[in-house]
Amino acid sequence: MPRLRASDLRGLSMEELRLRLEELREELVKVKAAAATGGSMENPARIGQIKKDIARVLTVMRENELKILRGKEEHA
């Protein structure tokens, strides 16, 4: 799976971001379980990549929340 870019994520809706976050968290659980049970991993660095992708998604989601809040403050 290619690395997620924040610029690509900014074009997604909040619902799409939530779905992507859910998928990444599920994948992280599976990869961690495989590593813990001694299964062979194709790419041991994948756990770190998934964690960083999760952080990117959460960052973009927070940016969107702040944009909404700032918009409400300006109109108040």
Short mmCIF file of C-alpha atoms in Angstrom, two decimals:
data_model
loop_
_atom_site.label_atom_id
_atom_site.label_comp_id
_atom_site.label_asym_id
_atom_site.label_seq_id
_atom_site.Cartn_x
_atom_site.Cartn_y
_atom_site.Cartn_z
CA MET A 1 0.00 0.00 0.00
CA PRO A 2 1.50 3.34 -0.98
CA ARG A 3 2.26 5.96 1.61
CA LEU A 4 -0.55 8.41 2.23
CA ARG A 5 0.14 12.05 1.54
CA ALA A 6 -1.49 14.79 3.57
CA SER A 7 -2.21 16.75 0.39
CA ASP A 8 -4.19 13.79 -0.97
CA LEU A 9 -6.04 13.36 2.32
CA ARG A 10 -7.11 17.02 2.40
CA GLY A 11 -9.28 16.40 -0.65
CA LEU A 12 -11.34 13.74 1.15
CA SER A 13 -14.53 14.30 3.12
CA MET A 14 -14.68 13.69 6.87
CA GLU A 15 -16.60 10.44 6.30
CA GLU A 16 -13.94 9.20 3.87
CA LEU A 17 -11.25 10.13 6.39
CA ARG A 18 -13.08 8.19 9.12
CA LEU A 19 -13.28 5.15 6.87
CA ARG A 20 -9.59 5.40 5.99
CA LEU A 21 -8.73 5.71 9.69
CA GLU A 22 -10.79 2.62 10.52
CA GLU A 23 -9.10 0.63 7.73
CA LEU A 24 -5.64 1.66 8.92
CA ARG A 25 -6.39 0.76 12.53
CA GLU A 26 -7.68 -2.66 11.48
CA GLU A 27 -4.59 -3.24 9.36
CA LEU A 28 -2.35 -2.23 12.28
CA VAL A 29 -4.04 -4.77 14.55
CA LYS A 30 -3.57 -7.52 11.95
CA VAL A 31 0.08 -6.68 11.33
CA LYS A 32 0.84 -6.46 15.06
CA ALA A 33 -0.92 -9.79 15.66
CA ALA A 34 1.09 -11.44 12.90
CA ALA A 35 4.32 -10.06 14.35
CA ALA A 36 3.39 -11.16 17.88
CA THR A 37 2.55 -14.71 16.84
CA GLY A 38 5.87 -15.12 15.10
CA GLY A 39 4.48 -14.95 11.60
CA SER A 40 6.82 -13.87 8.87
CA MET A 41 6.39 -10.26 7.89
CA GLU A 42 7.03 -9.07 4.36
CA ASN A 43 8.02 -5.64 5.58
CA PRO A 44 8.86 -5.21 9.27
CA ALA A 45 8.77 -1.42 8.91
CA ARG A 46 5.09 -1.59 7.92
CA ILE A 47 3.96 -1.09 11.53
CA GLY A 48 5.70 2.28 11.65
CA GLN A 49 4.31 3.26 8.26
CA ILE A 50 0.77 2.47 9.36
CA LYS A 51 1.20 4.47 12.57
CA LYS A 52 2.42 7.47 10.59
CA ASP A 53 -0.47 7.15 8.15
CA ILE A 54 -2.90 7.11 11.09
CA ALA A 55 -1.27 10.26 12.45
CA ARG A 56 -1.60 11.95 9.05
CA VAL A 57 -5.30 11.12 8.83
CA LEU A 58 -5.92 12.38 12.37
CA THR A 59 -4.00 15.59 11.61
CA VAL A 60 -6.07 16.32 8.51
CA MET A 61 -9.28 15.56 10.42
CA ARG A 62 -8.25 18.02 13.13
CA GLU A 63 -7.38 20.66 10.53
CA ASN A 64 -10.88 20.29 9.10
CA GLU A 65 -12.44 20.61 12.56
CA LEU A 66 -10.48 23.79 13.24
CA LYS A 67 -11.52 25.28 9.90
CA ILE A 68 -15.16 24.69 10.81
CA LEU A 69 -14.70 26.21 14.28
CA ARG A 70 -12.87 29.26 12.92
CA GLY A 71 -15.65 29.80 10.42
CA LYS A 72 -18.25 29.78 13.19
CA GLU A 73 -16.23 32.22 15.33
CA GLU A 74 -15.95 34.70 12.47
CA HIS A 75 -19.70 34.66 11.90
CA ALA A 76 -20.54 35.06 15.60
#
